[in-house]
């Protein structure tokens, strides 16, 4: 196993805390975007089903 050596200062707990908060905010934004994407994908599936039904009715007429 290789030993990790720090170049310069070790991150302070304040720096680490700020980084964790920044990453948490990024994660929260990603989760919101994921929810929006899921809703759009769900709507697409619904519209594709409706389109298939319309096509089916057009063929039968």
mmJSON file of the N, C-alpha and C atoms, coordinates in Angstrom:
{"data_MODEL":{"atom_site":{
"group_PDB":["ATOM","ATOM","ATOM","ATOM","ATOM","ATOM","ATOM","ATOM","ATOM","ATOM","ATOM","ATOM","ATOM","ATOM","ATOM","ATOM","ATOM","ATOM","ATOM","ATOM","ATOM","ATOM","ATOM","ATOM","ATOM","ATOM","ATOM","ATOM","ATOM","ATOM","ATOM","ATOM","ATOM","ATOM","ATOM","ATOM","ATOM","ATOM","ATOM","ATOM","ATOM","ATOM","ATOM","ATOM","ATOM","ATOM","ATOM","ATOM","ATOM","ATOM","ATOM","ATOM","ATOM","ATOM","ATOM","ATOM","ATOM","ATOM","ATOM","ATOM","ATOM","ATOM","ATOM","ATOM","ATOM","ATOM","ATOM","ATOM","ATOM","ATOM","ATOM","ATOM","ATOM","ATOM","ATOM","ATOM","ATOM","ATOM","ATOM","ATOM","ATOM","ATOM","ATOM","ATOM","ATOM","ATOM","ATOM","ATOM","ATOM","ATOM","ATOM","ATOM","ATOM","ATOM","ATOM","ATOM","ATOM","ATOM","ATOM","ATOM","ATOM","ATOM","ATOM","ATOM","ATOM","ATOM","ATOM","ATOM","ATOM","ATOM","ATOM","ATOM","ATOM","ATOM","ATOM","ATOM","ATOM","ATOM","ATOM","ATOM","ATOM","ATOM","ATOM","ATOM","ATOM","ATOM","ATOM","ATOM","ATOM","ATOM","ATOM","ATOM","ATOM","ATOM","ATOM","ATOM","ATOM","ATOM","ATOM","ATOM","ATOM","ATOM","ATOM","ATOM","ATOM","ATOM","ATOM","ATOM","ATOM","ATOM","ATOM","ATOM","ATOM","ATOM","ATOM","ATOM","ATOM","ATOM","ATOM","ATOM","ATOM","ATOM","ATOM","ATOM","ATOM","ATOM","ATOM","ATOM","ATOM","ATOM","ATOM","ATOM","ATOM","ATOM","ATOM","ATOM","ATOM","ATOM","ATOM","ATOM","ATOM","ATOM","ATOM"],
"id":[1,2,3,4,5,6,7,8,9,10,11,12,13,14,15,16,17,18,19,20,21,22,23,24,25,26,27,28,29,30,31,32,33,34,35,36,37,38,39,40,41,42,43,44,45,46,47,48,49,50,51,52,53,54,55,56,57,58,59,60,61,62,63,64,65,66,67,68,69,70,71,72,73,74,75,76,77,78,79,80,81,82,83,84,85,86,87,88,89,90,91,92,93,94,95,96,97,98,99,100,101,102,103,104,105,106,107,108,109,110,111,112,113,114,115,116,117,118,119,120,121,122,123,124,125,126,127,128,129,130,131,132,133,134,135,136,137,138,139,140,141,142,143,144,145,146,147,148,149,150,151,152,153,154,155,156,157,158,159,160,161,162,163,164,165,166,167,168,169,170,171,172,173,174,175,176,177,178,179,180,181,182,183],
"type_symbol":["N","C","C","N","C","C","N","C","C","N","C","C","N","C","C","N","C","C","N","C","C","N","C","C","N","C","C","N","C","C","N","C","C","N","C","C","N","C","C","N","C","C","N","C","C","N","C","C","N","C","C","N","C","C","N","C","C","N","C","C","N","C","C","N","C","C","N","C","C","N","C","C","N","C","C","N","C","C","N","C","C","N","C","C","N","C","C","N","C","C","N","C","C","N","C","C","N","C","C","N","C","C","N","C","C","N","C","C","N","C","C","N","C","C","N","C","C","N","C","C","N","C","C","N","C","C","N","C","C","N","C","C","N","C","C","N","C","C","N","C","C","N","C","C","N","C","C","N","C","C","N","C","C","N","C","C","N","C","C","N","C","C","N","C","C","N","C","C","N","C","C","N","C","C","N","C","C","N","C","C","N","C","C"],
"label_atom_id":["N","CA","C","N","CA","C","N","CA","C","N","CA","C","N","CA","C","N","CA","C","N","CA","C","N","CA","C","N","CA","C","N","CA","C","N","CA","C","N","CA","C","N","CA","C","N","CA","C","N","CA","C","N","CA","C","N","CA","C","N","CA","C","N","CA","C","N","CA","C","N","CA","C","N","CA","C","N","CA","C","N","CA","C","N","CA","C","N","CA","C","N","CA","C","N","CA","C","N","CA","C","N","CA","C","N","CA","C","N","CA","C","N","CA","C","N","CA","C","N","CA","C","N","CA","C","N","CA","C","N","CA","C","N","CA","C","N","CA","C","N","CA","C","N","CA","C","N","CA","C","N","CA","C","N","CA","C","N","CA","C","N","CA","C","N","CA","C","N","CA","C","N","CA","C","N","CA","C","N","CA","C","N","CA","C","N","CA","C","N","CA","C","N","CA","C","N","CA","C","N","CA","C","N","CA","C","N","CA","C","N","CA","C"],
"label_alt_id":[null,null,null,null,null,null,null,null,null,null,null,null,null,null,null,null,null,null,null,null,null,null,null,null,null,null,null,null,null,null,null,null,null,null,null,null,null,null,null,null,null,null,null,null,null,null,null,null,null,null,null,null,null,null,null,null,null,null,null,null,null,null,null,null,null,null,null,null,null,null,null,null,null,null,null,null,null,null,null,null,null,null,null,null,null,null,null,null,null,null,null,null,null,null,null,null,null,null,null,null,null,null,null,null,null,null,null,null,null,null,null,null,null,null,null,null,null,null,null,null,null,null,null,null,null,null,null,null,null,null,null,null,null,null,null,null,null,null,null,null,null,null,null,null,null,null,null,null,null,null,null,null,null,null,null,null,null,null,null,null,null,null,null,null,null,null,null,null,null,null,null,null,null,null,null,null,null,null,null,null,null,null,null],
"label_comp_id":["UNK","UNK","UNK","UNK","UNK","UNK","UNK","UNK","UNK","UNK","UNK","UNK","UNK","UNK","UNK","UNK","UNK","UNK","UNK","UNK","UNK","UNK","UNK","UNK","UNK","UNK","UNK","UNK","UNK","UNK","UNK","UNK","UNK","UNK","UNK","UNK","UNK","UNK","UNK","UNK","UNK","UNK","UNK","UNK","UNK","UNK","UNK","UNK","UNK","UNK","UNK","UNK","UNK","UNK","UNK","UNK","UNK","UNK","UNK","UNK","UNK","UNK","UNK","UNK","UNK","UNK","UNK","UNK","UNK","UNK","UNK","UNK","UNK","UNK","UNK","UNK","UNK","UNK","UNK","UNK","UNK","UNK","UNK","UNK","UNK","UNK","UNK","UNK","UNK","UNK","UNK","UNK","UNK","UNK","UNK","UNK","UNK","UNK","UNK","UNK","UNK","UNK","UNK","UNK","UNK","UNK","UNK","UNK","UNK","UNK","UNK","UNK","UNK","UNK","UNK","UNK","UNK","UNK","UNK","UNK","UNK","UNK","UNK","UNK","UNK","UNK","UNK","UNK","UNK","UNK","UNK","UNK","UNK","UNK","UNK","UNK","UNK","UNK","UNK","UNK","UNK","UNK","UNK","UNK","UNK","UNK","UNK","UNK","UNK","UNK","UNK","UNK","UNK","UNK","UNK","UNK","UNK","UNK","UNK","UNK","UNK","UNK","UNK","UNK","UNK","UNK","UNK","UNK","UNK","UNK","UNK","UNK","UNK","UNK","UNK","UNK","UNK","UNK","UNK","UNK","UNK","UNK","UNK"],
"label_asym_id":["A","A","A","A","A","A","A","A","A","A","A","A","A","A","A","A","A","A","A","A","A","A","A","A","A","A","A","A","A","A","A","A","A","A","A","A","A","A","A","A","A","A","A","A","A","A","A","A","A","A","A","A","A","A","A","A","A","A","A","A","A","A","A","A","A","A","A","A","A","A","A","A","A","A","A","A","A","A","A","A","A","A","A","A","A","A","A","A","A","A","A","A","A","A","A","A","A","A","A","A","A","A","A","A","A","A","A","A","A","A","A","A","A","A","A","A","A","A","A","A","A","A","A","A","A","A","A","A","A","A","A","A","A","A","A","A","A","A","A","A","A","A","A","A","A","A","A","A","A","A","A","A","A","A","A","A","A","A","A","A","A","A","A","A","A","A","A","A","A","A","A","A","A","A","A","A","A","A","A","A","A","A","A"],
"label_entity_id":["1","1","1","1","1","1","1","1","1","1","1","1","1","1","1","1","1","1","1","1","1","1","1","1","1","1","1","1","1","1","1","1","1","1","1","1","1","1","1","1","1","1","1","1","1","1","1","1","1","1","1","1","1","1","1","1","1","1","1","1","1","1","1","1","1","1","1","1","1","1","1","1","1","1","1","1","1","1","1","1","1","1","1","1","1","1","1","1","1","1","1","1","1","1","1","1","1","1","1","1","1","1","1","1","1","1","1","1","1","1","1","1","1","1","1","1","1","1","1","1","1","1","1","1","1","1","1","1","1","1","1","1","1","1","1","1","1","1","1","1","1","1","1","1","1","1","1","1","1","1","1","1","1","1","1","1","1","1","1","1","1","1","1","1","1","1","1","1","1","1","1","1","1","1","1","1","1","1","1","1","1","1","1"],
"label_seq_id":[1,1,1,2,2,2,3,3,3,4,4,4,5,5,5,6,6,6,7,7,7,8,8,8,9,9,9,10,10,10,11,11,11,12,12,12,13,13,13,14,14,14,15,15,15,16,16,16,17,17,17,18,18,18,19,19,19,20,20,20,21,21,21,22,22,22,23,23,23,24,24,24,25,25,25,26,26,26,27,27,27,28,28,28,29,29,29,30,30,30,31,31,31,32,32,32,33,33,33,34,34,34,35,35,35,36,36,36,37,37,37,38,38,38,39,39,39,40,40,40,41,41,41,42,42,42,43,43,43,44,44,44,45,45,45,46,46,46,47,47,47,48,48,48,49,49,49,50,50,50,51,51,51,52,52,52,53,53,53,54,54,54,55,55,55,56,56,56,57,57,57,58,58,58,59,59,59,60,60,60,61,61,61],
"pdbx_PDB_ins_code":[null,null,null,null,null,null,null,null,null,null,null,null,null,null,null,null,null,null,null,null,null,null,null,null,null,null,null,null,null,null,null,null,null,null,null,null,null,null,null,null,null,null,null,null,null,null,null,null,null,null,null,null,null,null,null,null,null,null,null,null,null,null,null,null,null,null,null,null,null,null,null,null,null,null,null,null,null,null,null,null,null,null,null,null,null,null,null,null,null,null,null,null,null,null,null,null,null,null,null,null,null,null,null,null,null,null,null,null,null,null,null,null,null,null,null,null,null,null,null,null,null,null,null,null,null,null,null,null,null,null,null,null,null,null,null,null,null,null,null,null,null,null,null,null,null,null,null,null,null,null,null,null,null,null,null,null,null,null,null,null,null,null,null,null,null,null,null,null,null,null,null,null,null,null,null,null,null,null,null,null,null,null,null],
"Cartn_x":[0.832,0.0,0.878,0.486,1.294,0.847,1.792,1.508,1.228,0.159,-0.183,0.557,1.228,1.951,1.289,1.122,0.464,1.463,1.084,1.895,1.305,2.073,1.566,0.754,-0.206,-1.02,-2.031,-2.289,-3.395,-4.673,-5.722,-6.975,-7.475,-7.89,-8.421,-9.846,-10.369,-11.74,-12.708,-12.376,-13.221,-13.245,-12.082,-12.016,-12.784,-12.622,-13.321,-14.828,-15.24,-16.662,-17.243,-16.517,-16.967,-17.071,-16.115,-16.131,-17.312,-17.573,-18.706,-20.009,-20.137,-21.353,-21.508,-20.413,-20.452,-20.887,-20.315,-20.671,-22.12,-22.59,-23.976,-24.943,-24.605,-25.438,-25.478,-24.331,-24.269,-25.117,-25.039,-25.825,-27.315,-27.71,-29.121,-29.62,-28.805,-29.179,-29.335,-28.42,-28.48,-29.738,-30.111,-31.315,-32.554,-32.608,-33.741,-33.805,-32.654,-32.613,-33.042,-32.632,-33.004,-34.516,-35.146,-36.599,-37.291,-36.767,-37.342,-37.204,-36.04,-35.799,-36.758,-36.935,-37.84,-39.261,-39.708,-41.057,-41.207,-40.183,-40.225,-40.265,-39.436,-39.421,-40.771,-41.381,-42.686,-43.73,-43.668,-44.595,-44.384,-43.147,-42.844,-43.469,-43.324,-43.897,-45.415,-46.036,-47.493,-47.894,-47.167,-47.482,-47.255,-46.222,-45.972,-47.115,-47.649,-48.781,-50.013,-50.249,-51.38,-51.236,-50.041,-49.791,-50.068,-49.64,-49.877,-51.371,-52.133,-53.587,-54.223,-53.793,-54.326,-54.027,-52.812,-52.444,-53.295,-53.523,-54.326,-55.757,-56.323,-57.692,-57.744,-56.687,-56.673,-56.638,-55.913,-55.808,-57.144,-57.842,-59.117,-60.228,-60.095,-61.143,-61.003],
"Cartn_y":[-1.171,0.0,1.235,2.207,3.406,4.465,5.139,6.2,7.485,8.181,9.439,10.562,11.38,12.505,13.786,14.682,15.952,16.95,17.623,18.71,19.994,20.772,22.024,21.754,22.633,22.531,21.395,20.806,19.857,20.674,20.188,20.946,21.127,22.337,22.579,22.062,21.917,21.442,22.454,23.728,24.745,24.552,24.283,24.047,22.784,21.759,20.508,20.705,21.446,21.704,22.483,23.47,24.252,23.37,22.483,21.578,20.611,20.092,19.186,19.917,21.144,21.922,22.174,22.492,22.732,21.469,20.335,19.071,18.686,18.975,18.67,19.501,20.77,21.62,21.084,20.658,20.102,18.829,18.0,16.767,17.078,18.065,18.453,18.946,19.735,20.208,19.034,18.08,16.912,16.09,15.96,15.203,15.882,17.219,17.951,17.768,17.827,17.628,16.205,15.248,13.856,13.686,14.36,14.295,14.891,15.995,16.624,15.709,15.092,14.17,12.988,12.447,11.309,11.697,12.888,13.348,13.495,14.013,14.165,12.794,11.863,10.519,9.832,10.023,9.444,10.027,11.325,11.98,11.464,11.249,10.728,9.348,8.487,7.139,7.226,8.109,8.285,8.759,9.732,10.25,9.208,8.39,7.328,6.318,6.002,5.086,5.7,6.982,7.669,7.703,7.963,7.997,6.635,5.583,4.23,3.956,4.398,4.213,4.991,6.213,7.038,6.389,5.912,5.25,4.014,3.266,2.053,2.386,3.458,3.869,4.367,5.029,5.535,4.38,3.345,2.181,1.449,1.364,0.649,1.392,2.696,3.485,3.442],
"Cartn_z":[0.0,0.0,0.0,-0.788,-0.932,0.077,0.66,1.616,0.841,1.221,0.567,1.28,0.504,1.084,0.638,1.575,1.3,0.75,-0.301,-0.834,-0.292,0.384,0.95,2.204,2.445,3.656,3.557,4.693,4.774,4.81,4.183,4.212,5.64,5.95,7.286,7.339,8.543,8.659,8.048,8.078,7.455,5.945,5.364,3.917,3.556,4.356,4.101,4.225,5.229,5.431,4.252,3.767,2.617,1.373,1.202,0.057,0.141,1.332,1.529,1.219,1.67,1.401,-0.1,-0.771,-2.213,-2.949,-2.55,-3.179,-2.879,-1.672,-1.31,-2.152,-2.372,-3.219,-4.65,-5.151,-6.503,-6.586,-5.562,-5.525,-5.498,-4.71,-4.639,-5.996,-6.698,-8.028,-8.989,-8.899,-9.773,-9.501,-8.233,-7.883,-8.447,-8.366,-8.928,-10.439,-11.095,-12.538,-12.896,-12.088,-12.323,-12.224,-11.258,-11.113,-12.334,-12.834,-14.029,-15.235,-15.378,-16.494,-16.405,-15.212,-15.027,-15.427,-15.021,-15.371,-16.88,-17.534,-18.994,-19.663,-19.196,-19.779,-19.6,-18.439,-18.16,-19.114,-19.35,-20.283,-21.703,-22.086,-23.421,-23.603,-22.61,-22.697,-22.851,-22.081,-22.17,-23.565,-24.098,-25.43,-26.512,-26.356,-27.331,-27.333,-26.152,-26.069,-26.731,-26.457,-27.079,-28.596,-29.077,-30.516,-31.145,-30.489,-30.993,-31.083,-30.085,-30.097,-31.245,-31.458,-32.542,-33.893,-34.059,-35.314,-35.541,-34.46,-34.543,-34.983,-34.409,-34.765,-36.214,-36.66,-38.033,-39.03,-38.712,-39.578,-39.635,-38.525,-38.468,-39.188,-39.341,-40.006,-41.464],
"occupancy":[1.0,1.0,1.0,1.0,1.0,1.0,1.0,1.0,1.0,1.0,1.0,1.0,1.0,1.0,1.0,1.0,1.0,1.0,1.0,1.0,1.0,1.0,1.0,1.0,1.0,1.0,1.0,1.0,1.0,1.0,1.0,1.0,1.0,1.0,1.0,1.0,1.0,1.0,1.0,1.0,1.0,1.0,1.0,1.0,1.0,1.0,1.0,1.0,1.0,1.0,1.0,1.0,1.0,1.0,1.0,1.0,1.0,1.0,1.0,1.0,1.0,1.0,1.0,1.0,1.0,1.0,1.0,1.0,1.0,1.0,1.0,1.0,1.0,1.0,1.0,1.0,1.0,1.0,1.0,1.0,1.0,1.0,1.0,1.0,1.0,1.0,1.0,1.0,1.0,1.0,1.0,1.0,1.0,1.0,1.0,1.0,1.0,1.0,1.0,1.0,1.0,1.0,1.0,1.0,1.0,1.0,1.0,1.0,1.0,1.0,1.0,1.0,1.0,1.0,1.0,1.0,1.0,1.0,1.0,1.0,1.0,1.0,1.0,1.0,1.0,1.0,1.0,1.0,1.0,1.0,1.0,1.0,1.0,1.0,1.0,1.0,1.0,1.0,1.0,1.0,1.0,1.0,1.0,1.0,1.0,1.0,1.0,1.0,1.0,1.0,1.0,1.0,1.0,1.0,1.0,1.0,1.0,1.0,1.0,1.0,1.0,1.0,1.0,1.0,1.0,1.0,1.0,1.0,1.0,1.0,1.0,1.0,1.0,1.0,1.0,1.0,1.0,1.0,1.0,1.0,1.0,1.0,1.0],
"B_iso_or_equiv":[0.0,0.0,0.0,0.0,0.0,0.0,0.0,0.0,0.0,0.0,0.0,0.0,0.0,0.0,0.0,0.0,0.0,0.0,0.0,0.0,0.0,0.0,0.0,0.0,0.0,0.0,0.0,0.0,0.0,0.0,0.0,0.0,0.0,0.0,0.0,0.0,0.0,0.0,0.0,0.0,0.0,0.0,0.0,0.0,0.0,0.0,0.0,0.0,0.0,0.0,0.0,0.0,0.0,0.0,0.0,0.0,0.0,0.0,0.0,0.0,0.0,0.0,0.0,0.0,0.0,0.0,0.0,0.0,0.0,0.0,0.0,0.0,0.0,0.0,0.0,0.0,0.0,0.0,0.0,0.0,0.0,0.0,0.0,0.0,0.0,0.0,0.0,0.0,0.0,0.0,0.0,0.0,0.0,0.0,0.0,0.0,0.0,0.0,0.0,0.0,0.0,0.0,0.0,0.0,0.0,0.0,0.0,0.0,0.0,0.0,0.0,0.0,0.0,0.0,0.0,0.0,0.0,0.0,0.0,0.0,0.0,0.0,0.0,0.0,0.0,0.0,0.0,0.0,0.0,0.0,0.0,0.0,0.0,0.0,0.0,0.0,0.0,0.0,0.0,0.0,0.0,0.0,0.0,0.0,0.0,0.0,0.0,0.0,0.0,0.0,0.0,0.0,0.0,0.0,0.0,0.0,0.0,0.0,0.0,0.0,0.0,0.0,0.0,0.0,0.0,0.0,0.0,0.0,0.0,0.0,0.0,0.0,0.0,0.0,0.0,0.0,0.0,0.0,0.0,0.0,0.0,0.0,0.0],
"pdbx_formal_charge":[null,null,null,null,null,null,null,null,null,null,null,null,null,null,null,null,null,null,null,null,null,null,null,null,null,null,null,null,null,null,null,null,null,null,null,null,null,null,null,null,null,null,null,null,null,null,null,null,null,null,null,null,null,null,null,null,null,null,null,null,null,null,null,null,null,null,null,null,null,null,null,null,null,null,null,null,null,null,null,null,null,null,null,null,null,null,null,null,null,null,null,null,null,null,null,null,null,null,null,null,null,null,null,null,null,null,null,null,null,null,null,null,null,null,null,null,null,null,null,null,null,null,null,null,null,null,null,null,null,null,null,null,null,null,null,null,null,null,null,null,null,null,null,null,null,null,null,null,null,null,null,null,null,null,null,null,null,null,null,null,null,null,null,null,null,null,null,null,null,null,null,null,null,null,null,null,null,null,null,null,null,null,null],
"auth_seq_id":[1,1,1,2,2,2,3,3,3,4,4,4,5,5,5,6,6,6,7,7,7,8,8,8,9,9,9,10,10,10,11,11,11,12,12,12,13,13,13,14,14,14,15,15,15,16,16,16,17,17,17,18,18,18,19,19,19,20,20,20,21,21,21,22,22,22,23,23,23,24,24,24,25,25,25,26,26,26,27,27,27,28,28,28,29,29,29,30,30,30,31,31,31,32,32,32,33,33,33,34,34,34,35,35,35,36,36,36,37,37,37,38,38,38,39,39,39,40,40,40,41,41,41,42,42,42,43,43,43,44,44,44,45,45,45,46,46,46,47,47,47,48,48,48,49,49,49,50,50,50,51,51,51,52,52,52,53,53,53,54,54,54,55,55,55,56,56,56,57,57,57,58,58,58,59,59,59,60,60,60,61,61,61],
"auth_comp_id":["UNK","UNK","UNK","UNK","UNK","UNK","UNK","UNK","UNK","UNK","UNK","UNK","UNK","UNK","UNK","UNK","UNK","UNK","UNK","UNK","UNK","UNK","UNK","UNK","UNK","UNK","UNK","UNK","UNK","UNK","UNK","UNK","UNK","UNK","UNK","UNK","UNK","UNK","UNK","UNK","UNK","UNK","UNK","UNK","UNK","UNK","UNK","UNK","UNK","UNK","UNK","UNK","UNK","UNK","UNK","UNK","UNK","UNK","UNK","UNK","UNK","UNK","UNK","UNK","UNK","UNK","UNK","UNK","UNK","UNK","UNK","UNK","UNK","UNK","UNK","UNK","UNK","UNK","UNK","UNK","UNK","UNK","UNK","UNK","UNK","UNK","UNK","UNK","UNK","UNK","UNK","UNK","UNK","UNK","UNK","UNK","UNK","UNK","UNK","UNK","UNK","UNK","UNK","UNK","UNK","UNK","UNK","UNK","UNK","UNK","UNK","UNK","UNK","UNK","UNK","UNK","UNK","UNK","UNK","UNK","UNK","UNK","UNK","UNK","UNK","UNK","UNK","UNK","UNK","UNK","UNK","UNK","UNK","UNK","UNK","UNK","UNK","UNK","UNK","UNK","UNK","UNK","UNK","UNK","UNK","UNK","UNK","UNK","UNK","UNK","UNK","UNK","UNK","UNK","UNK","UNK","UNK","UNK","UNK","UNK","UNK","UNK","UNK","UNK","UNK","UNK","UNK","UNK","UNK","UNK","UNK","UNK","UNK","UNK","UNK","UNK","UNK","UNK","UNK","UNK","UNK","UNK","UNK"],
"auth_asym_id":["A","A","A","A","A","A","A","A","A","A","A","A","A","A","A","A","A","A","A","A","A","A","A","A","A","A","A","A","A","A","A","A","A","A","A","A","A","A","A","A","A","A","A","A","A","A","A","A","A","A","A","A","A","A","A","A","A","A","A","A","A","A","A","A","A","A","A","A","A","A","A","A","A","A","A","A","A","A","A","A","A","A","A","A","A","A","A","A","A","A","A","A","A","A","A","A","A","A","A","A","A","A","A","A","A","A","A","A","A","A","A","A","A","A","A","A","A","A","A","A","A","A","A","A","A","A","A","A","A","A","A","A","A","A","A","A","A","A","A","A","A","A","A","A","A","A","A","A","A","A","A","A","A","A","A","A","A","A","A","A","A","A","A","A","A","A","A","A","A","A","A","A","A","A","A","A","A","A","A","A","A","A","A"],
"auth_atom_id":["N","CA","C","N","CA","C","N","CA","C","N","CA","C","N","CA","C","N","CA","C","N","CA","C","N","CA","C","N","CA","C","N","CA","C","N","CA","C","N","CA","C","N","CA","C","N","CA","C","N","CA","C","N","CA","C","N","CA","C","N","CA","C","N","CA","C","N","CA","C","N","CA","C","N","CA","C","N","CA","C","N","CA","C","N","CA","C","N","CA","C","N","CA","C","N","CA","C","N","CA","C","N","CA","C","N","CA","C","N","CA","C","N","CA","C","N","CA","C","N","CA","C","N","CA","C","N","CA","C","N","CA","C","N","CA","C","N","CA","C","N","CA","C","N","CA","C","N","CA","C","N","CA","C","N","CA","C","N","CA","C","N","CA","C","N","CA","C","N","CA","C","N","CA","C","N","CA","C","N","CA","C","N","CA","C","N","CA","C","N","CA","C","N","CA","C","N","CA","C","N","CA","C","N","CA","C","N","CA","C","N","CA","C"],
"pdbx_PDB_model_num":[1,1,1,1,1,1,1,1,1,1,1,1,1,1,1,1,1,1,1,1,1,1,1,1,1,1,1,1,1,1,1,1,1,1,1,1,1,1,1,1,1,1,1,1,1,1,1,1,1,1,1,1,1,1,1,1,1,1,1,1,1,1,1,1,1,1,1,1,1,1,1,1,1,1,1,1,1,1,1,1,1,1,1,1,1,1,1,1,1,1,1,1,1,1,1,1,1,1,1,1,1,1,1,1,1,1,1,1,1,1,1,1,1,1,1,1,1,1,1,1,1,1,1,1,1,1,1,1,1,1,1,1,1,1,1,1,1,1,1,1,1,1,1,1,1,1,1,1,1,1,1,1,1,1,1,1,1,1,1,1,1,1,1,1,1,1,1,1,1,1,1,1,1,1,1,1,1,1,1,1,1,1,1]
}}}
